[in-house]
Amino acid sequence: MYVLMGYSNSGRDIGLSHFLTEISCISKARIRQLATEAVDVKIDYESKYAEKLRQRALQEGVKSVEELKARVKTAKSSSTPLQPSNPPLASSTNTGSTSSPTTATSATSPAAAQANQSAPGAPPSSSAPALNKIMKIELLENEDPETIGKIWTECHSTKDCISAVIPGETYKTFFQRSQKYPMFIVPLMQPQGVEFYLLQFSYHQCVFTSLLEYKTRVAQARPYLTLTHYPELLPTKGIVLMRGELSEEPRVLSSADALFLALQMQQFYVSGGERKLKLVEAFHERPEEFDHHVLIEEMARVG
């Protein structure tokens, strides 16, 4: 699905092929080892975050962590949606030069207006910014999809974020599934074991936070990563642009972590085959059948 062009990490660009090579080397041995360890020795989240949990209990006016957990368990049943960063892209709209195609603009050209009108839009309540707020869409009118992809990649090559160019037909399938199955969990390898991250879709945005963060804070859960998909070029160029931004408050994930989570989302929702998609379906339709051990095993399967 994603043509992930690479990400910036301390000034060093790492392409997708290099990343997948690393995943391939790790997955056959290390991931299976982690999967086994996760079954036998679970991560002690309460010890890891003991002080944070105690502070949270004091803030909530409860006497103990156990009482806090009981309150969270009750609140969790409301399934309060996560909220993207506010605003997720506002901090980077003016990073380019005045002649750069990434400079913020009102984009009032006919082509920009047509792109906005014909793209699958989000409702007024969506916090996702329009592409014409961060790019001069009119400058792309005469460019082919491949060139646009290179421009998109170049303008993100020096930023601490990830980017992607997605084939239109693939995104249509992905978008339909994301609306049908708007929540899922994906595993992330950590030195102490496997940590689960919750992803939640809101139209063309997807936010990630740790499962512990969501269970502890529920409505106040902080998004650690926000992926924004821009469908404005879908009608005319047949592509969708994606940008992933990492939260700095707190900064929990690295660029490599963000890329891994985006790849896992892609794999489970559209490109990883029937086995992965069935796990997403089971998570929503047959939760009693959902097995996180199988989820970890599937993480090792690239493609």
PDB file of C-alpha atoms in Angstrom:
ATOM      1  CA  MET A   1       0.000   0.000   0.000  1.00  0.00           C
ATOM      2  CA  TYR A   2       2.452   2.635   1.146  1.00  0.00           C
ATOM      3  CA  VAL A   3       5.280   3.838  -0.996  1.00  0.00           C
ATOM      4  CA  LEU A   4       7.104   4.955   2.104  1.00  0.00           C
ATOM      5  CA  MET A   5       9.916   7.114   0.833  1.00  0.00           C
ATOM      6  CA  GLY A   6      11.976   7.108   3.996  1.00  0.00           C
ATOM      7  CA  TYR A   7      12.266   9.212   7.106  1.00  0.00           C
ATOM      8  CA  SER A   8      14.693  11.647   8.623  1.00  0.00           C
ATOM      9  CA  ASN A   9      16.559  10.474  11.692  1.00  0.00           C
ATOM     10  CA  SER A  10      19.268  12.808  12.977  1.00  0.00           C
ATOM     11  CA  GLY A  11      19.898  14.011   9.458  1.00  0.00           C
ATOM     12  CA  ARG A  12      20.188  10.500   8.025  1.00  0.00           C
ATOM     13  CA  ASP A  13      17.613   9.332   5.490  1.00  0.00           C
ATOM     14  CA  ILE A  14      16.743   5.659   5.698  1.00  0.00           C
ATOM     15  CA  GLY A  15      14.770   4.159   2.837  1.00  0.00           C
ATOM     16  CA  LEU A  16      12.052   1.537   3.011  1.00  0.00           C
ATOM     17  CA  SER A  17      14.221  -1.240   1.549  1.00  0.00           C
ATOM     18  CA  HIS A  18      16.800  -0.788   4.311  1.00  0.00           C
ATOM     19  CA  PHE A  19      14.061  -0.757   6.943  1.00  0.00           C
ATOM     20  CA  LEU A  20      12.454  -3.924   5.599  1.00  0.00           C
ATOM     21  CA  THR A  21      15.864  -5.612   5.546  1.00  0.00           C
ATOM     22  CA  GLU A  22      16.232  -4.824   9.243  1.00  0.00           C
ATOM     23  CA  ILE A  23      12.721  -6.120   9.953  1.00  0.00           C
ATOM     24  CA  SER A  24      13.401  -9.288   7.956  1.00  0.00           C
ATOM     25  CA  CYS A  25      16.579 -10.003   9.901  1.00  0.00           C
ATOM     26  CA  ILE A  26      14.893  -9.374  13.230  1.00  0.00           C
ATOM     27  CA  SER A  27      11.567 -11.020  12.571  1.00  0.00           C
ATOM     28  CA  LYS A  28      12.740 -14.587  11.988  1.00  0.00           C
ATOM     29  CA  ALA A  29      14.567 -14.836  15.267  1.00  0.00           C
ATOM     30  CA  ARG A  30      14.080 -11.923  17.593  1.00  0.00           C
ATOM     31  CA  ILE A  31      10.354 -11.364  17.084  1.00  0.00           C
ATOM     32  CA  ARG A  32       9.533 -15.035  17.604  1.00  0.00           C
ATOM     33  CA  GLN A  33      11.684 -14.970  20.720  1.00  0.00           C
ATOM     34  CA  LEU A  34       9.787 -11.916  21.941  1.00  0.00           C
ATOM     35  CA  ALA A  35       6.505 -13.614  21.152  1.00  0.00           C
ATOM     36  CA  THR A  36       7.511 -16.597  23.281  1.00  0.00           C
ATOM     37  CA  GLU A  37       8.707 -14.339  26.077  1.00  0.00           C
ATOM     38  CA  ALA A  38       5.471 -12.366  25.949  1.00  0.00           C
ATOM     39  CA  VAL A  39       3.528 -15.551  26.624  1.00  0.00           C
ATOM     40  CA  ASP A  40       5.715 -16.710  29.502  1.00  0.00           C
ATOM     41  CA  VAL A  41       6.818 -13.429  31.032  1.00  0.00           C
ATOM     42  CA  LYS A  42       4.426 -10.561  30.531  1.00  0.00           C
ATOM     43  CA  ILE A  43       5.663  -6.989  30.731  1.00  0.00           C
ATOM     44  CA  ASP A  44       4.975  -5.672  34.204  1.00  0.00           C
ATOM     45  CA  TYR A  45       3.376  -2.402  33.164  1.00  0.00           C
ATOM     46  CA  GLU A  46       2.293  -1.575  36.701  1.00  0.00           C
ATOM     47  CA  SER A  47       5.898  -1.695  37.937  1.00  0.00           C
ATOM     48  CA  LYS A  48       7.168   0.152  34.876  1.00  0.00           C
ATOM     49  CA  TYR A  49       4.688   2.991  35.344  1.00  0.00           C
ATOM     50  CA  ALA A  50       4.129   2.669  39.092  1.00  0.00           C
ATOM     51  CA  GLU A  51       5.010   6.267  39.922  1.00  0.00           C
ATOM     52  CA  LYS A  52       2.902   7.653  37.055  1.00  0.00           C
ATOM     53  CA  LEU A  53      -0.032   5.531  38.171  1.00  0.00           C
ATOM     54  CA  ARG A  54       0.308   6.748  41.746  1.00  0.00           C
ATOM     55  CA  GLN A  55       0.414  10.363  40.558  1.00  0.00           C
ATOM     56  CA  ARG A  56      -2.610   9.777  38.374  1.00  0.00           C
ATOM     57  CA  ALA A  57      -4.505   8.264  41.305  1.00  0.00           C
ATOM     58  CA  LEU A  58      -3.769  11.368  43.376  1.00  0.00           C
ATOM     59  CA  GLN A  59      -4.927  13.643  40.543  1.00  0.00           C
ATOM     60  CA  GLU A  60      -8.174  11.707  40.240  1.00  0.00           C
ATOM     61  CA  GLY A  61      -8.761  11.917  43.994  1.00  0.00           C
ATOM     62  CA  VAL A  62      -8.734   8.160  44.584  1.00  0.00           C
ATOM     63  CA  LYS A  63      -6.956   6.373  47.400  1.00  0.00           C
ATOM     64  CA  SER A  64      -5.085   3.684  45.472  1.00  0.00           C
ATOM     65  CA  VAL A  65      -3.994   2.479  42.049  1.00  0.00           C
ATOM     66  CA  GLU A  66      -6.494  -0.380  42.340  1.00  0.00           C
ATOM     67  CA  GLU A  67      -9.325   2.117  42.786  1.00  0.00           C
ATOM     68  CA  LEU A  68      -8.034   4.056  39.776  1.00  0.00           C
ATOM     69  CA  LYS A  69      -8.012   0.866  37.677  1.00  0.00           C
ATOM     70  CA  ALA A  70     -11.606   0.149  38.676  1.00  0.00           C
ATOM     71  CA  ARG A  71     -12.644   3.652  37.628  1.00  0.00           C
ATOM     72  CA  VAL A  72     -10.811   3.332  34.303  1.00  0.00           C
ATOM     73  CA  LYS A  73     -12.427  -0.036  33.640  1.00  0.00           C
ATOM     74  CA  THR A  74     -15.839   1.570  34.061  1.00  0.00           C
ATOM     75  CA  ALA A  75     -14.954   4.558  31.879  1.00  0.00           C
ATOM     76  CA  LYS A  76     -13.447   2.374  29.160  1.00  0.00           C
ATOM     77  CA  SER A  77     -16.852   0.997  28.247  1.00  0.00           C
ATOM     78  CA  SER A  78     -17.743   4.399  26.771  1.00  0.00           C
ATOM     79  CA  SER A  79     -15.055   3.920  24.057  1.00  0.00           C
ATOM     80  CA  THR A  80     -14.201   7.611  23.946  1.00  0.00           C
ATOM     81  CA  PRO A  81     -12.388   8.420  20.688  1.00  0.00           C
ATOM     82  CA  LEU A  82      -8.806   9.581  20.770  1.00  0.00           C
ATOM     83  CA  GLN A  83      -8.206  13.114  19.535  1.00  0.00           C
ATOM     84  CA  PRO A  84      -5.424  14.003  17.092  1.00  0.00           C
ATOM     85  CA  SER A  85      -2.835  16.596  18.000  1.00  0.00           C
ATOM     86  CA  ASN A  86      -4.211  20.161  17.910  1.00  0.00           C
ATOM     87  CA  PRO A  87      -3.517  21.035  15.204  1.00  0.00           C
ATOM     88  CA  PRO A  88      -1.480  18.053  13.948  1.00  0.00           C
ATOM     89  CA  LEU A  89       0.295  19.914  11.146  1.00  0.00           C
ATOM     90  CA  ALA A  90       0.091  23.558  12.155  1.00  0.00           C
ATOM     91  CA  SER A  91       3.666  23.657  13.408  1.00  0.00           C
ATOM     92  CA  SER A  92       5.145  22.827  10.009  1.00  0.00           C
ATOM     93  CA  THR A  93       3.185  24.856   7.498  1.00  0.00           C
ATOM     94  CA  ASN A  94       5.800  27.548   7.003  1.00  0.00           C
ATOM     95  CA  THR A  95       9.042  25.600   7.017  1.00  0.00           C
ATOM     96  CA  GLY A  96       9.838  25.998   3.328  1.00  0.00           C
ATOM     97  CA  SER A  97      11.075  28.964   1.309  1.00  0.00           C
ATOM     98  CA  THR A  98       8.646  31.287  -0.437  1.00  0.00           C
ATOM     99  CA  SER A  99       9.213  29.495  -3.732  1.00  0.00           C
ATOM    100  CA  SER A 100       8.859  26.006  -2.304  1.00  0.00           C
ATOM    101  CA  PRO A 101       5.773  23.955  -3.189  1.00  0.00           C
ATOM    102  CA  THR A 102       5.413  23.169   0.525  1.00  0.00           C
ATOM    103  CA  THR A 103       4.880  26.789   1.593  1.00  0.00           C
ATOM    104  CA  ALA A 104       1.471  27.442   3.142  1.00  0.00           C
ATOM    105  CA  THR A 105      -0.971  29.139   0.786  1.00  0.00           C
ATOM    106  CA  SER A 106      -4.650  29.762   0.317  1.00  0.00           C
ATOM    107  CA  ALA A 107      -4.493  27.765  -2.950  1.00  0.00           C
ATOM    108  CA  THR A 108      -7.340  29.562  -4.637  1.00  0.00           C
ATOM    109  CA  SER A 109      -6.600  28.294  -8.150  1.00  0.00           C
ATOM    110  CA  PRO A 110      -9.371  26.450 -10.044  1.00  0.00           C
ATOM    111  CA  ALA A 111      -7.366  23.218  -9.847  1.00  0.00           C
ATOM    112  CA  ALA A 112      -7.057  23.493  -6.076  1.00  0.00           C
ATOM    113  CA  ALA A 113     -10.760  24.209  -5.714  1.00  0.00           C
ATOM    114  CA  GLN A 114     -11.638  21.256  -7.933  1.00  0.00           C
ATOM    115  CA  ALA A 115      -9.356  18.963  -5.943  1.00  0.00           C
ATOM    116  CA  ASN A 116     -11.020  20.000  -2.701  1.00  0.00           C
ATOM    117  CA  GLN A 117     -14.532  19.556  -4.068  1.00  0.00           C
ATOM    118  CA  SER A 118     -13.995  16.162  -5.658  1.00  0.00           C
ATOM    119  CA  ALA A 119     -11.855  14.513  -2.980  1.00  0.00           C
ATOM    120  CA  PRO A 120     -13.500  12.238  -0.390  1.00  0.00           C
ATOM    121  CA  GLY A 121     -13.927  14.844   2.302  1.00  0.00           C
ATOM    122  CA  ALA A 122     -14.065  14.762   6.068  1.00  0.00           C
ATOM    123  CA  PRO A 123     -16.923  16.403   7.974  1.00  0.00           C
ATOM    124  CA  PRO A 124     -16.533  19.953   9.321  1.00  0.00           C
ATOM    125  CA  SER A 125     -15.742  18.552  12.767  1.00  0.00           C
ATOM    126  CA  SER A 126     -12.583  16.831  11.516  1.00  0.00           C
ATOM    127  CA  SER A 127      -9.316  18.372  12.707  1.00  0.00           C
ATOM    128  CA  ALA A 128      -7.442  17.179   9.619  1.00  0.00           C
ATOM    129  CA  PRO A 129      -6.038  20.121   7.631  1.00  0.00           C
ATOM    130  CA  ALA A 130      -6.573  20.398   3.892  1.00  0.00           C
ATOM    131  CA  LEU A 131      -3.643  19.781   1.563  1.00  0.00           C
ATOM    132  CA  ASN A 132      -3.925  23.314   0.191  1.00  0.00           C
ATOM    133  CA  LYS A 133      -2.961  24.601   3.630  1.00  0.00           C
ATOM    134  CA  ILE A 134       0.515  23.093   3.386  1.00  0.00           C
ATOM    135  CA  MET A 135       1.158  22.843  -0.375  1.00  0.00           C
ATOM    136  CA  LYS A 136       0.561  24.950  -3.467  1.00  0.00           C
ATOM    137  CA  ILE A 137      -1.639  22.451  -5.270  1.00  0.00           C
ATOM    138  CA  GLU A 138      -1.715  24.569  -8.425  1.00  0.00           C
ATOM    139  CA  LEU A 139       2.022  23.954  -8.894  1.00  0.00           C
ATOM    140  CA  LEU A 140       1.295  20.228  -9.239  1.00  0.00           C
ATOM    141  CA  GLU A 141      -1.279  20.527 -12.023  1.00  0.00           C
ATOM    142  CA  ASN A 142       1.143  19.580 -14.809  1.00  0.00           C
ATOM    143  CA  GLU A 143       3.152  17.018 -12.837  1.00  0.00           C
ATOM    144  CA  ASP A 144       2.713  13.264 -13.045  1.00  0.00           C
ATOM    145  CA  PRO A 145       2.140  11.139  -9.908  1.00  0.00           C
ATOM    146  CA  GLU A 146       5.754   9.960  -9.774  1.00  0.00           C
ATOM    147  CA  THR A 147       7.081  13.526  -9.800  1.00  0.00           C
ATOM    148  CA  ILE A 148       4.564  14.603  -7.174  1.00  0.00           C
ATOM    149  CA  GLY A 149       5.719  11.716  -5.001  1.00  0.00           C
ATOM    150  CA  LYS A 150       9.324  12.869  -5.308  1.00  0.00           C
ATOM    151  CA  ILE A 151       8.340  16.433  -4.414  1.00  0.00           C
ATOM    152  CA  TRP A 152       6.395  15.202  -1.381  1.00  0.00           C
ATOM    153  CA  THR A 153       9.321  13.072  -0.268  1.00  0.00           C
ATOM    154  CA  GLU A 154      11.859  15.832  -0.763  1.00  0.00           C
ATOM    155  CA  CYS A 155       9.909  18.359   1.272  1.00  0.00           C
ATOM    156  CA  HIS A 156       9.823  15.910   4.203  1.00  0.00           C
ATOM    157  CA  SER A 157      13.389  14.612   3.892  1.00  0.00           C
ATOM    158  CA  THR A 158      14.777  17.014   6.494  1.00  0.00           C
ATOM    159  CA  LYS A 159      11.856  16.819   8.893  1.00  0.00           C
ATOM    160  CA  ASP A 160      11.433  14.500  11.837  1.00  0.00           C
ATOM    161  CA  CYS A 161       8.389  12.747  10.416  1.00  0.00           C
ATOM    162  CA  ILE A 162       7.402  10.027   7.960  1.00  0.00           C
ATOM    163  CA  SER A 163       5.714  10.380   4.583  1.00  0.00           C
ATOM    164  CA  ALA A 164       4.105   8.164   1.969  1.00  0.00           C
ATOM    165  CA  VAL A 165       2.505   8.141  -1.463  1.00  0.00           C
ATOM    166  CA  ILE A 166      -0.391   5.685  -1.735  1.00  0.00           C
ATOM    167  CA  PRO A 167      -1.977   4.344  -4.947  1.00  0.00           C
ATOM    168  CA  GLY A 168      -5.546   5.599  -5.197  1.00  0.00           C
ATOM    169  CA  GLU A 169      -7.314   2.250  -5.580  1.00  0.00           C
ATOM    170  CA  THR A 170      -5.402   0.845  -2.641  1.00  0.00           C
ATOM    171  CA  TYR A 171      -6.355   3.796  -0.472  1.00  0.00           C
ATOM    172  CA  LYS A 172     -10.029   3.425  -1.356  1.00  0.00           C
ATOM    173  CA  THR A 173      -9.960  -0.137  -0.006  1.00  0.00           C
ATOM    174  CA  PHE A 174      -7.969   0.956   3.022  1.00  0.00           C
ATOM    175  CA  PHE A 175     -10.332   3.863   3.759  1.00  0.00           C
ATOM    176  CA  GLN A 176     -13.441   1.669   3.542  1.00  0.00           C
ATOM    177  CA  ARG A 177     -11.941  -0.849   5.961  1.00  0.00           C
ATOM    178  CA  SER A 178     -10.759   1.864   8.343  1.00  0.00           C
ATOM    179  CA  GLN A 179     -14.311   3.207   8.600  1.00  0.00           C
ATOM    180  CA  LYS A 180     -15.725  -0.271   9.157  1.00  0.00           C
ATOM    181  CA  TYR A 181     -13.032  -1.231  11.670  1.00  0.00           C
ATOM    182  CA  PRO A 182     -11.944   2.087  13.235  1.00  0.00           C
ATOM    183  CA  MET A 183      -9.850   0.662  16.086  1.00  0.00           C
ATOM    184  CA  PHE A 184      -7.133  -1.949  16.405  1.00  0.00           C
ATOM    185  CA  ILE A 185      -3.997  -2.737  18.378  1.00  0.00           C
ATOM    186  CA  VAL A 186      -0.552  -3.354  16.928  1.00  0.00           C
ATOM    187  CA  PRO A 187       2.557  -4.632  18.706  1.00  0.00           C
ATOM    188  CA  LEU A 188       5.790  -2.649  18.857  1.00  0.00           C
ATOM    189  CA  MET A 189       9.123  -4.195  19.758  1.00  0.00           C
ATOM    190  CA  GLN A 190      10.757  -2.634  22.800  1.00  0.00           C
ATOM    191  CA  PRO A 191      13.928  -3.603  24.713  1.00  0.00           C
ATOM    192  CA  GLN A 192      11.827  -4.965  27.581  1.00  0.00           C
ATOM    193  CA  GLY A 193       9.449  -6.935  25.350  1.00  0.00           C
ATOM    194  CA  VAL A 194       6.452  -6.219  23.151  1.00  0.00           C
ATOM    195  CA  GLU A 195       4.314  -3.167  23.891  1.00  0.00           C
ATOM    196  CA  PHE A 196       0.876  -2.755  22.345  1.00  0.00           C
ATOM    197  CA  TYR A 197      -0.297   0.422  20.653  1.00  0.00           C
ATOM    198  CA  LEU A 198      -3.892   1.377  20.027  1.00  0.00           C
ATOM    199  CA  LEU A 199      -4.729   2.972  16.682  1.00  0.00           C
ATOM    200  CA  GLN A 200      -7.971   4.795  15.990  1.00  0.00           C
ATOM    201  CA  PHE A 201      -9.243   6.271  12.728  1.00  0.00           C
ATOM    202  CA  SER A 202     -11.157   9.495  12.295  1.00  0.00           C
ATOM    203  CA  TYR A 203     -11.931   9.764   8.590  1.00  0.00           C
ATOM    204  CA  HIS A 204      -8.579  10.479   6.897  1.00  0.00           C
ATOM    205  CA  GLN A 205      -6.568  10.605  10.120  1.00  0.00           C
ATOM    206  CA  CYS A 206      -5.237   7.847  12.326  1.00  0.00           C
ATOM    207  CA  VAL A 207      -3.854   8.402  15.813  1.00  0.00           C
ATOM    208  CA  PHE A 208      -1.689   6.027  17.836  1.00  0.00           C
ATOM    209  CA  THR A 209      -1.178   5.843  21.576  1.00  0.00           C
ATOM    210  CA  SER A 210       0.050   3.120  23.892  1.00  0.00           C
ATOM    211  CA  LEU A 211      -2.604   0.763  25.185  1.00  0.00           C
ATOM    212  CA  LEU A 212      -1.536   1.594  28.720  1.00  0.00           C
ATOM    213  CA  GLU A 213      -1.971   5.320  28.064  1.00  0.00           C
ATOM    214  CA  TYR A 214      -5.479   4.711  26.748  1.00  0.00           C
ATOM    215  CA  LYS A 215      -6.464   2.432  29.617  1.00  0.00           C
ATOM    216  CA  THR A 216      -5.134   4.898  32.168  1.00  0.00           C
ATOM    217  CA  ARG A 217      -6.330   8.204  30.732  1.00  0.00           C
ATOM    218  CA  VAL A 218      -9.203   7.226  28.382  1.00  0.00           C
ATOM    219  CA  ALA A 219     -10.632  10.534  27.117  1.00  0.00           C
ATOM    220  CA  GLN A 220      -7.416  12.356  28.023  1.00  0.00           C
ATOM    221  CA  ALA A 221      -5.164   9.824  26.287  1.00  0.00           C
ATOM    222  CA  ARG A 222      -2.370  11.600  24.431  1.00  0.00           C
ATOM    223  CA  PRO A 223      -1.704  10.713  20.786  1.00  0.00           C
ATOM    224  CA  TYR A 224       1.937   9.749  20.264  1.00  0.00           C
ATOM    225  CA  LEU A 225       1.678   9.612  16.464  1.00  0.00           C
ATOM    226  CA  THR A 226      -0.826  11.191  14.065  1.00  0.00           C
ATOM    227  CA  LEU A 227      -1.043  10.016  10.446  1.00  0.00           C
ATOM    228  CA  THR A 228      -2.897  12.361   8.099  1.00  0.00           C
ATOM    229  CA  HIS A 229      -3.930  11.190   4.630  1.00  0.00           C
ATOM    230  CA  TYR A 230      -4.590  13.794   1.941  1.00  0.00           C
ATOM    231  CA  PRO A 231      -7.044  12.546  -0.729  1.00  0.00           C
ATOM    232  CA  GLU A 232      -7.262  15.829  -2.668  1.00  0.00           C
ATOM    233  CA  LEU A 233      -5.149  14.513  -5.562  1.00  0.00           C
ATOM    234  CA  LEU A 234      -7.049  11.243  -5.823  1.00  0.00           C
ATOM    235  CA  PRO A 235      -9.515  12.371  -8.556  1.00  0.00           C
ATOM    236  CA  THR A 236      -6.895  13.918 -10.856  1.00  0.00           C
ATOM    237  CA  LYS A 237      -3.630  12.095 -10.092  1.00  0.00           C
ATOM    238  CA  GLY A 238      -4.784   8.784  -8.646  1.00  0.00           C
ATOM    239  CA  ILE A 239      -2.647   9.066  -5.508  1.00  0.00           C
ATOM    240  CA  VAL A 240      -3.088   9.935  -1.836  1.00  0.00           C
ATOM    241  CA  LEU A 241      -0.351  11.639   0.163  1.00  0.00           C
ATOM    242  CA  MET A 242       0.350  10.754   3.782  1.00  0.00           C
ATOM    243  CA  ARG A 243       2.277  12.522   6.498  1.00  0.00           C
ATOM    244  CA  GLY A 244       2.984  11.188   9.974  1.00  0.00           C
ATOM    245  CA  GLU A 245       3.889  13.519  12.824  1.00  0.00           C
ATOM    246  CA  LEU A 246       5.241  12.582  16.229  1.00  0.00           C
ATOM    247  CA  SER A 247       3.987  14.251  19.364  1.00  0.00           C
ATOM    248  CA  GLU A 248       6.616  16.100  21.384  1.00  0.00           C
ATOM    249  CA  GLU A 249       4.557  16.217  24.571  1.00  0.00           C
ATOM    250  CA  PRO A 250       5.621  13.651  25.442  1.00  0.00           C
ATOM    251  CA  ARG A 251       8.057  12.359  22.824  1.00  0.00           C
ATOM    252  CA  VAL A 252       7.688   8.612  23.235  1.00  0.00           C
ATOM    253  CA  LEU A 253       8.294   7.228  19.742  1.00  0.00           C
ATOM    254  CA  SER A 254      11.280   7.497  17.421  1.00  0.00           C
ATOM    255  CA  SER A 255      10.941   7.987  13.666  1.00  0.00           C
ATOM    256  CA  ALA A 256      11.783   4.303  13.248  1.00  0.00           C
ATOM    257  CA  ASP A 257       8.995   3.377  15.679  1.00  0.00           C
ATOM    258  CA  ALA A 258       6.560   5.569  13.742  1.00  0.00           C
ATOM    259  CA  LEU A 259       7.482   3.938  10.448  1.00  0.00           C
ATOM    260  CA  PHE A 260       7.101   0.484  11.961  1.00  0.00           C
ATOM    261  CA  LEU A 261       3.627   1.302  13.312  1.00  0.00           C
ATOM    262  CA  ALA A 262       2.559   2.747   9.946  1.00  0.00           C
ATOM    263  CA  LEU A 263       3.770  -0.397   8.196  1.00  0.00           C
ATOM    264  CA  GLN A 264       1.888  -2.598  10.652  1.00  0.00           C
ATOM    265  CA  MET A 265      -1.298  -0.592  10.091  1.00  0.00           C
ATOM    266  CA  GLN A 266      -0.838  -1.011   6.342  1.00  0.00           C
ATOM    267  CA  GLN A 267      -0.208  -4.739   6.669  1.00  0.00           C
ATOM    268  CA  PHE A 268      -3.202  -5.491   8.865  1.00  0.00           C
ATOM    269  CA  TYR A 269      -5.688  -3.352   6.963  1.00  0.00           C
ATOM    270  CA  VAL A 270      -4.848  -3.791   3.306  1.00  0.00           C
ATOM    271  CA  SER A 271      -1.613  -5.406   2.144  1.00  0.00           C
ATOM    272  CA  GLY A 272      -0.797  -8.230   4.533  1.00  0.00           C
ATOM    273  CA  GLY A 273      -3.203 -10.877   3.314  1.00  0.00           C
ATOM    274  CA  GLU A 274      -6.275 -12.630   4.654  1.00  0.00           C
ATOM    275  CA  ARG A 275      -4.739 -13.806   7.951  1.00  0.00           C
ATOM    276  CA  LYS A 276      -3.976 -10.278   9.108  1.00  0.00           C
ATOM    277  CA  LEU A 277      -7.318  -8.858   7.970  1.00  0.00           C
ATOM    278  CA  LYS A 278      -9.171 -11.605   9.846  1.00  0.00           C
ATOM    279  CA  LEU A 279      -7.497 -10.459  13.058  1.00  0.00           C
ATOM    280  CA  VAL A 280      -8.863  -6.945  12.498  1.00  0.00           C
ATOM    281  CA  GLU A 281     -12.310  -8.394  11.821  1.00  0.00           C
ATOM    282  CA  ALA A 282     -12.155 -10.591  14.927  1.00  0.00           C
ATOM    283  CA  PHE A 283     -11.099  -7.628  17.076  1.00  0.00           C
ATOM    284  CA  HIS A 284     -14.432  -5.959  16.246  1.00  0.00           C
ATOM    285  CA  GLU A 285     -16.832  -8.771  15.430  1.00  0.00           C
ATOM    286  CA  ARG A 286     -15.600 -11.698  17.554  1.00  0.00           C
ATOM    287  CA  PRO A 287     -13.554 -10.208  20.397  1.00  0.00           C
ATOM    288  CA  GLU A 288     -13.749 -13.469  22.341  1.00  0.00           C
ATOM    289  CA  GLU A 289     -11.708 -15.109  19.559  1.00  0.00           C
ATOM    290  CA  PHE A 290      -9.058 -12.384  19.381  1.00  0.00           C
ATOM    291  CA  ASP A 291      -5.653 -13.675  20.506  1.00  0.00           C
ATOM    292  CA  HIS A 292      -2.824 -11.190  21.011  1.00  0.00           C
ATOM    293  CA  HIS A 293      -0.305 -14.035  20.812  1.00  0.00           C
ATOM    294  CA  VAL A 294      -1.423 -14.693  17.238  1.00  0.00           C
ATOM    295  CA  LEU A 295      -1.158 -10.951  16.640  1.00  0.00           C
ATOM    296  CA  ILE A 296       2.495 -11.005  17.682  1.00  0.00           C
ATOM    297  CA  GLU A 297       3.148 -13.988  15.418  1.00  0.00           C
ATOM    298  CA  GLU A 298       1.575 -12.155  12.490  1.00  0.00           C
ATOM    299  CA  MET A 299       3.793  -9.153  13.155  1.00  0.00           C
ATOM    300  CA  ALA A 300       6.715 -11.322  12.054  1.00  0.00           C
ATOM    301  CA  ARG A 301       5.148 -11.914   8.657  1.00  0.00           C
ATOM    302  CA  VAL A 302       6.132  -9.099   6.284  1.00  0.00           C
ATOM    303  CA  GLY A 303       3.730  -9.282   3.353  1.00  0.00           C
TER     304      GLY A 303
END
